[in-house]
Short mmCIF file of C-alpha atoms in Angstrom, two decimals:
data_model
loop_
_atom_site.label_atom_id
_atom_site.label_comp_id
_atom_site.label_asym_id
_atom_site.label_seq_id
_atom_site.Cartn_x
_atom_site.Cartn_y
_atom_site.Cartn_z
CA MET A 1 0.22 -0.27 0.27
CA VAL A 2 0.95 3.59 -0.66
CA ALA A 3 0.43 6.43 1.06
CA LYS A 4 -0.69 10.00 -0.56
CA PRO A 5 -0.75 12.67 0.94
CA ARG A 6 -3.68 15.19 -0.25
CA ALA A 7 -3.85 18.33 -1.36
CA ASN A 8 -3.83 20.18 2.11
CA GLN A 9 -1.11 18.68 3.56
CA ARG A 10 -1.03 19.95 7.18
CA ALA A 11 -4.88 19.55 7.30
CA GLU A 12 -5.38 15.74 6.57
CA PRO A 13 -6.82 14.28 9.95
CA ILE A 14 -9.84 16.09 8.57
CA VAL A 15 -12.15 13.48 6.63
CA SER A 16 -15.18 12.38 6.29
CA SER A 17 -18.12 12.01 9.15
CA ASN A 18 -18.97 8.90 7.90
CA GLY A 19 -22.61 10.07 8.18
CA ARG A 20 -23.10 10.66 11.70
CA GLY A 21 -23.73 14.80 10.63
CA GLN A 22 -21.48 17.59 11.16
CA PRO A 23 -18.46 17.65 13.72
CA LEU A 24 -19.01 19.58 16.62
CA LEU A 25 -15.77 20.99 16.54
CA ASP A 26 -13.67 21.16 13.02
CA VAL A 27 -10.16 22.83 13.47
CA LYS A 28 -8.20 23.28 10.00
CA GLY A 29 -4.89 25.02 10.01
CA LEU A 30 -4.66 26.58 13.24
CA ARG A 31 -1.12 28.51 14.15
CA THR A 32 -0.57 29.23 17.99
CA GLN A 33 2.88 31.73 18.76
CA PHE A 34 4.25 32.69 21.65
CA PHE A 35 6.39 35.74 20.64
CA THR A 36 10.18 35.69 22.58
CA GLN A 37 13.08 38.36 22.88
CA ASP A 38 15.02 34.69 22.15
CA GLY A 39 12.60 33.65 18.88
CA VAL A 40 8.40 33.44 18.16
CA VAL A 41 7.65 29.86 19.80
CA LYS A 42 5.58 27.73 17.03
CA ALA A 43 3.79 26.28 20.10
CA VAL A 44 0.81 24.85 17.36
CA ASP A 45 1.73 24.79 13.95
CA ASP A 46 -0.80 23.67 11.45
CA VAL A 47 -2.74 21.37 13.34
CA SER A 48 -6.18 20.48 11.97
CA PHE A 49 -8.32 17.43 13.35
CA TYR A 50 -12.31 17.16 14.21
CA ILE A 51 -14.24 15.93 16.84
CA MET A 52 -18.64 14.07 16.55
CA PRO A 53 -20.73 14.85 19.30
CA GLY A 54 -20.92 11.96 21.83
CA GLU A 55 -16.95 11.19 20.90
CA THR A 56 -13.71 11.03 22.51
CA LEU A 57 -9.89 12.05 21.41
CA GLY A 58 -7.45 11.24 22.74
CA VAL A 59 -4.56 13.75 22.66
CA VAL A 60 -1.37 12.66 24.01
CA GLY A 61 2.63 13.55 23.96
CA GLU A 62 5.52 14.86 26.60
CA SER A 63 5.14 17.97 28.05
CA GLY A 64 5.65 20.98 25.28
CA SER A 65 4.08 18.60 21.79
CA GLY A 66 1.75 21.41 22.26
CA LYS A 67 -1.36 19.89 23.53
CA SER A 68 -3.21 21.95 26.50
CA MET A 69 -1.96 25.15 24.20
CA THR A 70 -4.64 23.13 21.43
CA GLY A 71 -6.96 23.25 24.24
CA LEU A 72 -6.38 26.93 25.01
CA SER A 73 -6.28 28.03 21.46
CA ILE A 74 -10.04 26.85 21.46
CA MET A 75 -10.84 28.17 24.76
CA ARG A 76 -8.96 31.64 23.53
CA LEU A 77 -7.39 31.76 26.19
CA ILE A 78 -4.05 32.11 25.07
CA PRO A 79 -1.92 35.16 26.66
CA ASN A 80 -1.48 37.57 24.70
CA PRO A 81 1.05 39.63 24.81
CA PRO A 82 2.97 37.02 23.71
CA GLY A 83 1.19 34.43 22.56
CA LYS A 84 -1.16 34.82 19.96
CA ILE A 85 -3.10 32.54 17.48
CA VAL A 86 -1.94 33.40 13.75
CA SER A 87 -4.16 31.79 11.44
CA GLY A 88 -6.37 28.49 11.20
CA GLU A 89 -10.10 28.37 11.75
CA ILE A 90 -11.70 26.86 15.01
CA ILE A 91 -15.63 26.10 13.84
CA PHE A 92 -17.56 24.95 16.65
CA ASN A 93 -21.36 25.11 16.04
CA GLY A 94 -21.02 25.91 12.12
CA LYS A 95 -19.37 29.74 13.78
CA ASP A 96 -15.13 30.66 14.22
CA ILE A 97 -14.37 30.93 17.60
CA ILE A 98 -11.82 32.70 16.07
CA LYS A 99 -13.32 35.16 14.74
CA MET A 100 -15.97 36.40 17.30
CA SER A 101 -15.94 39.21 19.72
CA ASP A 102 -14.90 38.74 23.16
CA ASP A 103 -18.49 39.07 24.02
CA GLN A 104 -19.83 36.71 22.14
CA VAL A 105 -16.97 34.50 23.42
CA ARG A 106 -18.01 34.44 26.62
CA SER A 107 -21.33 33.38 26.15
CA ILE A 108 -19.78 30.11 25.14
CA ARG A 109 -16.69 29.23 27.31
CA GLY A 110 -17.66 28.14 30.69
CA ASN A 111 -21.75 27.23 28.64
CA ASP A 112 -21.18 25.41 25.24
CA ILE A 113 -17.17 24.52 25.54
CA ALA A 114 -16.00 24.23 29.11
CA MET A 115 -11.98 23.00 30.08
CA ILE A 116 -10.57 20.82 32.87
CA PHE A 117 -7.44 22.70 33.55
CA GLN A 118 -4.05 21.20 34.50
CA ASP A 119 -3.05 22.35 37.47
CA PRO A 120 -6.16 22.87 39.95
CA MET A 121 -3.84 24.04 43.01
CA THR A 122 -4.32 28.20 40.90
CA SER A 123 -6.88 27.08 39.01
CA LEU A 124 -9.26 28.32 41.67
CA ASN A 125 -9.50 31.74 42.65
CA PRO A 126 -8.02 31.29 46.22
CA VAL A 127 -10.82 34.22 48.24
CA LEU A 128 -13.75 33.00 46.65
CA THR A 129 -15.71 30.21 48.17
CA ILE A 130 -16.55 26.82 46.25
CA ASN A 131 -20.05 28.50 45.92
CA ARG A 132 -19.44 31.67 44.29
CA GLN A 133 -17.16 30.32 42.37
CA ILE A 134 -19.11 27.53 40.98
CA SER A 135 -22.93 28.99 41.43
CA GLU A 136 -21.57 31.61 39.20
CA ALA A 137 -21.43 30.08 35.79
CA LEU A 138 -24.62 28.48 36.33
CA GLN A 139 -26.22 32.47 37.41
CA LEU A 140 -25.04 34.59 34.32
CA HIS A 141 -25.14 30.99 32.23
CA MET A 142 -28.15 29.53 33.33
CA LYS A 143 -29.76 32.26 34.56
CA MET A 144 -30.88 30.60 38.52
CA ASN A 145 -30.80 32.83 41.40
CA LYS A 146 -29.00 32.15 43.41
CA SER A 147 -30.69 29.86 46.13
CA GLN A 148 -31.46 27.64 42.60
CA ALA A 149 -27.79 28.14 41.45
CA ARG A 150 -26.50 27.04 45.14
CA THR A 151 -28.67 23.55 45.30
CA ARG A 152 -27.11 22.96 41.71
CA THR A 153 -23.71 23.42 42.87
CA ILE A 154 -24.44 21.06 46.23
CA GLU A 155 -25.79 18.94 43.79
CA LEU A 156 -22.41 18.74 41.66
CA LEU A 157 -20.61 18.57 44.84
CA HIS A 158 -22.08 15.02 44.98
CA MET A 159 -21.84 13.88 41.94
CA VAL A 160 -17.57 14.37 42.23
CA GLY A 161 -17.88 12.65 45.06
CA ILE A 162 -17.20 15.64 47.83
CA PRO A 163 -18.10 14.39 50.69
CA ASN A 164 -20.57 16.65 53.13
CA ALA A 165 -20.85 18.74 50.78
CA GLU A 166 -23.56 20.72 52.76
CA GLU A 167 -20.60 22.09 54.83
CA ARG A 168 -18.32 22.50 52.17
CA ILE A 169 -19.80 23.85 50.08
CA ASP A 170 -18.88 27.39 51.98
CA GLN A 171 -15.30 26.18 52.08
CA TYR A 172 -12.08 27.68 50.29
CA PRO A 173 -9.60 26.21 47.95
CA HIS A 174 -7.10 25.64 50.42
CA GLN A 175 -9.22 23.66 52.85
CA PHE A 176 -9.46 20.49 50.46
CA SER A 177 -6.91 18.23 49.40
CA GLY A 178 -4.73 18.91 45.83
CA GLY A 179 -7.88 15.67 44.68
CA MET A 180 -11.01 17.50 45.80
CA ARG A 181 -9.63 20.53 43.82
CA GLN A 182 -9.74 18.87 40.63
CA ARG A 183 -13.14 17.48 41.64
CA VAL A 184 -13.95 20.43 42.49
CA MET A 185 -13.00 21.78 38.82
CA ILE A 186 -14.72 18.68 37.38
CA ALA A 187 -17.36 19.61 38.72
CA MET A 188 -17.40 23.15 37.55
CA ALA A 189 -16.38 21.84 34.39
CA LEU A 190 -19.84 19.93 33.65
CA SER A 191 -22.01 22.51 35.75
CA CYS A 192 -23.40 23.62 32.10
CA ASN A 193 -24.29 21.06 30.62
CA PRO A 194 -21.08 21.60 27.53
CA LYS A 195 -21.73 20.10 24.49
CA LEU A 196 -17.85 20.19 24.03
CA LEU A 197 -15.28 19.51 27.28
CA ILE A 198 -11.49 19.84 27.47
CA ALA A 199 -10.14 17.80 29.71
CA ASP A 200 -6.21 18.41 30.20
CA GLU A 201 -5.13 16.00 32.44
CA PRO A 202 -8.39 15.22 34.06
CA THR A 203 -6.81 13.07 37.41
CA THR A 204 -3.91 13.89 37.50
CA ALA A 205 -4.21 15.11 41.04
CA LEU A 206 -6.16 11.99 42.26
CA ASP A 207 -4.88 8.52 42.99
CA VAL A 208 -5.89 6.22 40.69
CA THR A 209 -8.99 4.68 42.53
CA ILE A 210 -10.31 8.71 42.45
CA GLN A 211 -9.22 8.83 38.48
CA ALA A 212 -11.04 5.60 37.57
CA GLN A 213 -14.11 6.81 38.63
CA ILE A 214 -13.89 9.96 37.51
CA LEU A 215 -13.62 8.59 34.55
CA ASP A 216 -16.17 6.73 34.30
CA LEU A 217 -18.12 9.59 35.87
CA MET A 218 -17.14 11.48 32.48
CA ARG A 219 -18.05 8.87 30.20
CA VAL A 220 -21.84 8.11 32.18
CA LEU A 221 -21.85 12.19 31.29
CA GLN A 222 -20.31 12.25 28.28
CA VAL A 223 -23.39 9.01 27.35
CA GLU A 224 -25.86 11.07 29.10
CA ARG A 225 -25.40 14.72 27.22
CA ASP A 226 -23.74 13.64 24.15
CA THR A 227 -20.83 15.72 24.93
CA GLY A 228 -17.54 15.95 22.81
CA VAL A 229 -14.87 15.05 25.10
CA ILE A 230 -10.89 16.23 24.53
CA LEU A 231 -8.79 13.78 26.53
CA ILE A 232 -5.79 15.94 26.51
CA THR A 233 -2.96 12.81 28.67
CA HIS A 234 0.19 11.92 28.98
CA SER A 235 -0.70 8.02 30.16
CA MET A 236 -1.66 5.99 27.19
CA GLY A 237 -3.16 3.45 29.76
CA VAL A 238 -6.07 6.40 30.01
CA VAL A 239 -6.99 7.03 26.91
CA ALA A 240 -7.23 3.11 25.28
CA GLY A 241 -9.45 2.86 28.12
CA MET A 242 -11.68 6.16 27.53
CA ALA A 243 -10.72 7.39 23.61
CA ASP A 244 -12.30 6.83 20.55
CA ARG A 245 -9.73 8.16 18.60
CA ILE A 246 -6.12 8.84 19.41
CA GLN A 247 -4.22 12.34 18.19
CA VAL A 248 0.04 11.66 18.15
CA MET A 249 1.00 15.10 18.86
CA TYR A 250 4.95 16.15 18.78
CA ALA A 251 6.92 19.80 18.77
CA GLY A 252 3.14 21.63 17.84
CA HIS A 253 2.60 18.82 14.53
CA ILE A 254 -0.51 16.03 14.89
CA VAL A 255 2.40 13.11 14.22
CA GLU A 256 -0.03 9.93 14.30
CA THR A 257 -3.85 9.95 14.39
CA GLY A 258 -6.21 7.12 14.30
CA THR A 259 -8.50 5.09 16.23
CA THR A 260 -7.71 4.18 19.40
CA GLU A 261 -8.23 0.08 18.27
CA GLU A 262 -5.69 1.63 15.28
CA ILE A 263 -2.90 2.74 17.26
CA PHE A 264 -2.24 0.37 20.09
CA ALA A 265 -2.89 -1.61 17.07
CA ASN A 266 -0.76 -1.07 14.48
CA PRO A 267 1.19 1.57 15.34
CA ARG A 268 2.58 4.38 12.40
CA HIS A 269 5.01 6.85 13.53
CA PRO A 270 8.46 6.23 15.06
CA TYR A 271 7.51 8.33 18.48
CA THR A 272 3.35 6.59 19.05
CA VAL A 273 5.54 3.57 19.14
CA GLY A 274 8.17 5.12 21.62
CA LEU A 275 5.19 6.17 23.86
CA LEU A 276 3.57 2.84 23.60
CA LYS A 277 7.39 0.95 24.76
CA SER A 278 7.64 3.40 27.50
CA ILE A 279 4.57 1.32 29.73
CA PRO A 280 4.79 -0.94 32.07
CA ARG A 281 3.25 -3.84 31.91
CA LEU A 282 2.20 -6.03 35.23
CA ASP A 283 3.06 -9.21 32.79
CA ALA A 284 5.97 -8.04 32.31
CA THR A 285 10.15 -10.10 33.47
CA ARG A 286 10.99 -8.38 37.02
CA LYS A 287 14.50 -8.68 34.36
CA GLU A 288 12.57 -6.51 31.84
CA LYS A 289 13.28 -3.17 31.36
CA LEU A 290 10.82 -0.61 29.63
CA GLU A 291 12.51 1.38 26.55
CA PRO A 292 12.73 5.04 26.56
CA ILE A 293 12.77 7.48 23.84
CA ARG A 294 16.48 8.95 22.76
CA GLY A 295 17.34 12.88 23.80
CA MET A 296 14.75 14.88 25.09
CA PRO A 297 11.90 17.35 22.79
CA PRO A 298 12.61 20.27 20.12
CA ASP A 299 13.94 23.32 21.49
CA LEU A 300 10.28 24.99 19.55
CA ILE A 301 11.85 28.37 18.44
CA ASP A 302 13.38 28.34 14.70
CA LEU A 303 12.90 24.79 13.86
CA PRO A 304 13.99 23.72 10.46
CA ASP A 305 12.15 22.18 8.65
CA MET A 306 12.52 18.72 8.71
CA CYS A 307 10.77 16.06 10.68
CA PRO A 308 11.25 17.41 14.21
CA PHE A 309 11.39 14.02 15.38
CA VAL A 310 14.73 12.78 13.04
CA PRO A 311 17.48 13.08 16.69
CA ARG A 312 15.08 10.58 18.85
CA CYS A 313 14.50 8.44 15.50
CA ASN A 314 15.72 4.67 15.31
CA TYR A 315 14.25 5.07 12.05
CA ALA A 316 15.49 8.23 10.71
CA ARG A 317 17.11 8.72 6.78
CA GLU A 318 18.80 11.17 4.70
CA LYS A 319 15.17 12.21 3.46
CA CYS A 320 14.06 13.26 7.13
CA GLU A 321 16.09 15.97 7.14
CA GLN A 322 15.56 17.30 4.34
CA GLN A 323 11.91 17.99 4.39
CA ASN A 324 9.40 17.66 7.10
CA PRO A 325 7.06 15.14 6.50
CA PRO A 326 3.20 15.97 5.59
CA LEU A 327 0.40 13.15 6.83
CA LEU A 328 0.63 10.51 4.87
CA GLU A 329 -2.54 7.96 4.62
CA VAL A 330 -1.59 4.75 5.75
CA GLY A 331 -5.29 3.18 6.31
CA PRO A 332 -8.74 3.69 6.72
CA GLY A 333 -8.70 7.11 8.70
CA HIS A 334 -5.50 6.13 9.92
CA PHE A 335 -2.60 9.51 9.51
CA SER A 336 1.23 9.45 9.77
CA ALA A 337 3.61 12.26 9.40
CA CYS A 338 6.87 9.88 9.00
CA TRP A 339 8.38 8.80 5.26
CA PHE A 340 9.46 5.93 6.70
CA TRP A 341 5.97 4.57 8.06
CA GLU A 342 6.21 1.20 5.87
CA GLU A 343 8.95 0.45 8.40
CA VAL A 344 7.21 1.02 12.04
CA SER A 345 5.94 -1.80 13.74
CA LYS A 346 5.28 -1.67 17.36
CA ASP A 347 7.48 -5.30 17.39
CA ASP A 348 10.77 -3.61 16.58
CA ASP A 349 13.44 -4.33 19.28
CA MET A 350 14.80 0.02 19.14
CA ASP A 351 17.77 -1.15 19.96
CA GLU A 352 18.45 -3.14 16.87
CA VAL A 353 16.93 -0.65 14.26
CA ALA A 354 19.46 1.83 15.42
CA ARG A 355 22.26 -1.01 15.16
CA ALA A 356 20.96 -0.93 11.68
CA HIS A 357 20.54 2.30 11.29
CA ASN A 358 24.53 3.33 12.68
CA LEU A 359 22.68 4.88 15.69
CA PRO A 360 24.44 5.32 18.90
CA GLU A 361 22.04 3.24 21.76
CA PRO A 362 20.81 4.32 24.97
CA SER A 363 22.43 6.04 27.42
CA SER A 364 19.97 4.27 30.22
CA THR A 365 16.90 2.27 30.25
CA ILE A 366 13.99 1.57 33.46
CA ASP A 367 13.76 -1.12 35.31
CA PHE A 368 9.95 -0.77 36.37
CA THR A 369 9.92 -3.71 38.29
CA GLU A 370 6.93 -3.66 40.68
CA VAL A 371 5.70 -0.24 38.78
CA ALA A 372 1.94 -0.63 37.71
CA VAL A 373 -0.47 0.31 34.54
CA LEU A 374 -2.63 3.18 35.43
CA PRO A 375 -6.18 1.79 34.68
CA GLY A 376 -8.14 1.39 31.41
CA THR A 377 -4.94 0.06 29.52
CA ARG A 378 -7.08 -3.04 27.86
CA VAL A 379 -8.12 -2.50 24.00
CA ALA A 380 -9.49 -4.97 23.06
CA ASP A 381 -12.61 -3.53 23.11
CA PRO A 382 -12.35 -0.17 22.08
CA MET A 383 -15.31 2.79 22.05
CA SER A 384 -16.64 2.65 18.36
CA PRO A 385 -17.20 6.46 17.18
CA ASN A 386 -20.52 4.83 15.36
CA SER A 387 -20.62 1.74 17.84
CA PRO A 388 -24.96 2.09 18.87
CA SER A 389 -24.21 2.11 22.50
CA ARG A 390 -21.57 2.77 25.00
CA SER A 391 -20.75 1.13 27.69
CA PRO A 392 -20.38 4.03 30.60
CA ASN A 393 -18.28 1.59 32.87
CA LEU A 394 -14.41 1.97 32.87
CA ASP A 395 -12.43 -0.82 32.10
CA THR A 396 -10.20 -1.40 34.61
CA ASN A 397 -9.21 -4.94 33.40
#
């Protein structure tokens, strides 16, 4: 099979909706940059994707890959200066968010589109009670009075598992643990029944038991309300149990995208393979080692016109240093930004591949003895966007 780039090389992930109607969100050619004294940081560089109602799109990658900046761009929360959305379209419900006035954006932010922010420690206002912070959105967007908003806030706190919600509603953020603050953030994001939920590391501050409960809650609410979810995470285990499709980002680009089943079973980009090989497994032997990805992510200032993964790639050739590959269609709905995608396999021994291309072996390996996989790593039966039903139960096997 020969992969063929299409006319707009970096807009390849936007594919047919397969009869499921119009996308809830359609991002086209998004570029977000930060203008610093050292140069222009291309945080999000020509990113295109879509999400359907009721679908979960998992966005994975290392820190600095552009995941969170993509979410903040959709919310129009890029700090300006020094950041700016320099080009592209963010079509939500048929309207371009980038072209909206500030008042129009405020009318949908927290209402039709909500975001669970990554750091609950700094995302809550320390001088306002929990009731004030959640009720404000309910009064603004849902037109509730104070009494109705308070009652609804208590319901939301119960829903995310905060005990004694009737008493804790009048407390301040510093009186909550990190995990409890994260639950408050989730309650706040879900308060107005959003059509699109952007969850940026929603379970970072939670232990694995509570993590499973929160992910389960998100799936139940998604089924009940047909909410589209963009799940931003470092954890391949989390997206395995939650996402319909996965989008792998590196250096501000989408380097691979496809269904969850296809990405896990048949990855076609070396970076995706590296992420999968770095997952600890409970069935591994005590002597088995994790295979780290060599090197460090690149500096996003003035990146050369070549594949940004070249310095860390075991498959790199001269062609990779001459031109940044477009997203190539390697299968139905499966795209990879790799010139040599046909050679990439999750079963490859990375040390052998490196030796074959005269590359130095990684300087160290990681022993994962007694390290456990997070809940949600089974991908034998991934959810499909076209499935007639979606189970709200989180698979933790």
